Amino acid sequence: MSEPVLSTHGLRKSFGALTATDNVSIDLRRGEIHAIIGPNGAGKTTLIAQISGSLASDAGRVELEGRDVTSLGTEARARAGLGRTFQISALAMEDTVFENVLLGAVGATSGAWALFRSVIHDRNLTDHAMQALERVGLAGAHRTRCADLSHGQRRQLEVAVALTLRPRLFVMDEPTAGLGAEGSRAMTAFLDGLRVEAPILLVEHDMDAVFALADRISVLVYGRIIATGTIDDIRASEEVREAYLGEPA
């Protein structure tokens, strides 16, 4: 078996007496979607923050393609190939769709937001930004102010920003959150095709999307992984049914 694109080893994080993640070890393999599910308060958002570098761990390490990136911050991990989308939008609402994609690429690759005025005329970069918008179906809205987009369009824009990084993997925090049934189906179909470009570590509450997409599922409960396996494995797990899925699975 080839080396995982992403792996965590014994990640721990506590906030006072509350242990948010407890010895979490997972991996993400090439070409797959690995979903992390669990009840509210299970530690999913904390785990994603530890993986992306926005939250330092108390113990454990994170590796990207075998490289230890535990000491790196978010920008350095993005440059190393980790593309992230957020549960709560991190977009610049007063900027246009195009400016968000272009600024996201510049900020993640160089950390120098002041370079925007010079790169706005960089044809290679602007073409790459437009290609990312075309991929998610927003090229026609490139001049639209982000604040004027629908919720679903903002989720698409976040994916476009991540795409500009040419990531080695995606870490996505509830990409279907707030979408209606049609929007959720469209996003699910898009993510299904995206795995060919880069594997996806997916945190998601929409179990229809999880079961449609996931090659493997890890179940996080009270900060601990209680099960990892295929959809059939997770459906058949009595511990998972009792802790999260409920009866019947």
Coordinates of C-alpha atoms in Angstrom, one line a residue:
M1 CA 0.0 0.0 0.0
S2 CA 1.3 3.5 -0.9
E3 CA 2.2 6.0 1.7
P4 CA -0.8 8.0 3.0
V5 CA -1.2 11.6 1.7
L6 CA -2.1 12.7 5.2
S7 CA -1.7 11.0 8.5
T8 CA -2.2 12.0 12.1
H9 CA -0.5 10.2 15.0
G10 CA -1.9 10.4 18.6
L11 CA -3.3 13.9 18.3
R12 CA -4.5 15.3 21.6
K13 CA -6.0 18.7 22.6
S14 CA -7.6 19.8 25.9
F15 CA -9.2 23.0 26.9
G16 CA -8.9 23.0 30.7
A17 CA -10.7 19.9 32.0
L18 CA -12.3 19.2 28.6
T19 CA -10.5 16.8 26.3
A20 CA -11.5 17.7 22.7
T21 CA -9.4 15.2 20.9
D22 CA -7.8 12.1 22.5
N23 CA -5.1 10.1 20.8
V24 CA -6.6 10.5 17.3
S25 CA -4.8 8.6 14.6
I26 CA -6.2 8.6 11.1
D27 CA -5.0 8.6 7.5
L28 CA -6.1 9.7 4.1
R29 CA -5.1 7.7 1.0
R30 CA -4.8 8.7 -2.6
G31 CA -8.0 8.8 -4.6
E32 CA -10.3 8.4 -1.6
I33 CA -12.8 10.4 0.4
H34 CA -12.4 9.7 4.1
A35 CA -15.3 11.0 6.1
I36 CA -15.2 11.9 9.8
I37 CA -18.6 11.8 11.5
G38 CA -19.8 12.2 15.1
P39 CA -22.3 13.9 17.3
N40 CA -22.1 17.6 18.1
G41 CA -19.3 18.2 20.5
A42 CA -17.4 15.2 19.4
G43 CA -14.2 17.2 18.6
K44 CA -14.5 17.2 14.8
T45 CA -13.8 21.0 14.4
T46 CA -10.9 20.8 16.8
L47 CA -9.4 17.9 14.9
I48 CA -9.7 19.8 11.6
A49 CA -8.1 22.8 13.2
Q50 CA -5.2 20.7 14.4
I51 CA -4.8 19.1 11.0
S52 CA -4.9 22.5 9.1
G53 CA -2.5 24.2 11.6
S54 CA -4.8 26.8 13.0
L55 CA -4.7 25.1 16.4
A56 CA -1.6 23.7 18.1
S57 CA -1.9 20.2 19.5
D58 CA -0.9 19.2 23.0
A59 CA 0.6 16.0 21.7
G60 CA 0.9 14.0 18.6
R61 CA 2.0 14.9 15.0
V62 CA 0.6 15.5 11.5
E63 CA 2.3 14.3 8.4
L64 CA 1.8 15.3 4.8
E65 CA 3.1 12.6 2.4
G66 CA 5.5 11.4 5.1
R67 CA 6.7 14.9 6.1
D68 CA 6.2 16.0 9.6
V69 CA 4.3 19.4 9.4
T70 CA 3.3 19.6 13.1
S71 CA 5.3 22.7 13.7
L72 CA 4.0 24.5 10.6
G73 CA 1.2 27.1 10.6
T74 CA -1.7 27.3 8.2
E75 CA 0.0 29.1 5.4
A76 CA 3.0 26.8 5.4
R77 CA 0.7 23.7 5.4
A78 CA -1.2 25.3 2.5
R79 CA 2.0 25.7 0.6
A80 CA 2.8 22.1 1.4
G81 CA -0.4 21.1 -0.4
L82 CA -3.2 21.1 2.2
G83 CA -6.3 22.8 0.8
R84 CA -9.0 23.7 3.3
T85 CA -12.7 24.8 3.2
F86 CA -14.5 26.0 6.3
Q87 CA -17.7 25.2 8.2
I88 CA -18.2 29.0 8.6
S89 CA -17.3 31.1 5.7
A90 CA -13.8 32.8 5.8
L91 CA -14.4 34.7 2.6
A92 CA -13.9 38.5 2.1
M93 CA -17.5 39.6 1.8
E94 CA -16.9 43.0 0.3
D95 CA -14.6 41.7 -2.4
T96 CA -15.7 40.2 -5.7
V97 CA -15.8 36.5 -6.4
F98 CA -12.7 36.9 -8.6
E99 CA -10.8 38.9 -6.0
N100 CA -11.5 36.3 -3.3
V101 CA -10.1 33.5 -5.5
L102 CA -7.0 35.6 -6.5
L103 CA -6.4 36.9 -3.0
G104 CA -6.8 33.4 -1.6
A105 CA -4.2 32.0 -3.9
V106 CA -1.7 34.9 -3.2
G107 CA -2.2 34.8 0.5
A108 CA -1.8 31.1 0.8
T109 CA 1.3 30.9 -1.4
S110 CA 3.2 33.9 -0.2
G111 CA 1.4 35.4 2.8
A112 CA 1.8 38.8 1.2
W113 CA -1.6 40.3 0.7
A114 CA -0.1 43.6 -0.4
L115 CA 1.1 41.9 -3.6
F116 CA -2.5 41.9 -4.9
R117 CA -2.0 45.1 -7.0
S118 CA 0.9 43.5 -8.8
V119 CA -0.6 40.1 -9.4
I120 CA -3.9 41.4 -10.7
H121 CA -2.1 41.8 -14.0
D122 CA -0.3 38.5 -13.8
R123 CA -2.0 36.6 -16.7
N124 CA -0.9 33.1 -15.4
L125 CA -2.4 33.7 -12.0
T126 CA -5.6 35.4 -13.2
D127 CA -6.1 32.6 -15.8
H128 CA -5.6 30.0 -13.0
A129 CA -8.1 31.8 -10.8
M130 CA -10.7 31.9 -13.6
Q131 CA -10.2 28.2 -14.3
A132 CA -10.9 27.5 -10.6
L133 CA -14.2 29.5 -10.9
E134 CA -15.1 27.6 -14.0
R135 CA -14.6 24.3 -12.2
V136 CA -17.2 25.2 -9.6
G137 CA -19.6 26.9 -11.9
L138 CA -19.0 30.5 -10.8
A139 CA -17.1 32.0 -13.8
G140 CA -20.1 33.9 -14.8
A141 CA -20.4 35.5 -11.4
H142 CA -16.7 36.6 -11.2
R143 CA -17.6 40.3 -10.8
T144 CA -20.2 39.7 -8.2
R145 CA -19.6 40.9 -4.7
C146 CA -19.2 37.9 -2.3
A147 CA -21.8 39.4 0.0
D148 CA -24.4 39.2 -2.8
L149 CA -23.9 35.4 -3.4
S150 CA -26.2 32.8 -2.1
H151 CA -25.0 30.5 0.7
G152 CA -24.5 27.7 -1.7
Q153 CA -22.5 29.9 -4.1
R154 CA -20.2 30.9 -1.2
R155 CA -19.6 27.2 -0.5
Q156 CA -18.6 26.8 -4.2
L157 CA -16.4 29.8 -3.9
E158 CA -14.5 28.4 -0.9
V159 CA -13.8 25.3 -3.0
A160 CA -12.6 27.5 -5.9
V161 CA -10.2 29.2 -3.5
A162 CA -8.8 25.9 -2.3
L163 CA -8.4 24.7 -5.9
T164 CA -6.1 27.6 -6.8
L165 CA -3.5 26.1 -4.5
R166 CA -3.3 22.9 -6.6
P167 CA -3.6 21.0 -3.3
R168 CA -2.3 17.5 -2.7
L169 CA -5.4 16.9 -0.5
F170 CA -8.5 18.7 0.6
V171 CA -9.8 19.1 4.2
M172 CA -13.4 20.1 4.1
D173 CA -15.6 21.0 7.0
E174 CA -19.2 20.5 6.2
P175 CA -19.2 21.5 2.5
T176 CA -23.0 20.9 2.2
A177 CA -23.9 22.8 5.4
G178 CA -26.8 25.2 4.7
L179 CA -27.5 23.9 1.2
G180 CA -30.9 22.8 0.1
A181 CA -31.5 19.3 -1.3
E182 CA -30.6 20.3 -4.8
G183 CA -27.5 22.2 -3.8
S184 CA -26.4 19.3 -1.6
R185 CA -26.8 16.9 -4.5
A186 CA -24.8 19.2 -6.8
M187 CA -22.0 19.6 -4.2
T188 CA -22.0 15.8 -3.6
A189 CA -21.6 15.2 -7.4
F190 CA -18.8 17.7 -7.6
L191 CA -16.9 16.3 -4.7
D192 CA -17.2 12.8 -6.1
G193 CA -15.3 13.9 -9.2
L194 CA -12.8 16.0 -7.2
R195 CA -11.3 12.9 -5.5
V196 CA -9.6 12.0 -8.7
E197 CA -7.6 15.3 -8.5
A198 CA -6.9 15.1 -4.8
P199 CA -8.2 13.0 -1.9
I200 CA -10.6 14.6 0.5
L201 CA -10.8 14.4 4.3
L202 CA -14.5 15.3 4.9
V203 CA -16.3 16.3 8.0
E204 CA -20.0 16.1 7.3
H205 CA -23.3 15.9 9.1
D206 CA -25.3 15.0 6.0
M207 CA -25.3 11.3 6.2
D208 CA -26.8 10.9 2.7
A209 CA -23.7 12.8 1.4
V210 CA -21.4 10.7 3.6
F211 CA -22.8 7.4 2.4
A212 CA -22.8 8.6 -1.2
L213 CA -19.2 9.7 -1.1
A214 CA -17.1 8.0 1.5
D215 CA -14.7 5.2 0.8
R216 CA -14.0 5.0 4.5
I217 CA -15.6 6.5 7.6
S218 CA -14.1 7.3 11.0
V219 CA -16.5 7.9 13.9
L220 CA -15.4 10.4 16.5
V221 CA -17.1 10.4 19.9
Y222 CA -16.0 12.4 22.9
G223 CA -12.7 13.1 21.2
R224 CA -11.8 9.5 20.4
I225 CA -12.1 7.5 17.2
I226 CA -14.3 4.5 18.1
A227 CA -14.4 2.9 14.6
T228 CA -12.9 3.3 11.2
G229 CA -14.0 1.3 8.1
T230 CA -16.1 1.0 5.0
I231 CA -19.7 2.1 5.0
D232 CA -20.8 -1.5 5.5
D233 CA -18.4 -1.8 8.5
I234 CA -19.8 1.3 10.1
R235 CA -23.4 0.3 9.5
A236 CA -22.7 -3.1 11.1
S237 CA -20.9 -1.7 14.2
E238 CA -23.1 -2.0 17.3
E239 CA -20.9 0.5 19.1
V240 CA -21.4 3.1 16.3
R241 CA -25.1 2.6 16.3
E242 CA -25.4 3.1 20.0
A243 CA -23.0 6.1 20.1
Y244 CA -24.1 8.0 17.0
L245 CA -26.2 6.5 14.2
G246 CA -29.0 5.2 16.5
E247 CA -31.2 2.2 15.9
P248 CA -31.6 1.0 13.2
A249 CA -28.4 2.0 11.4

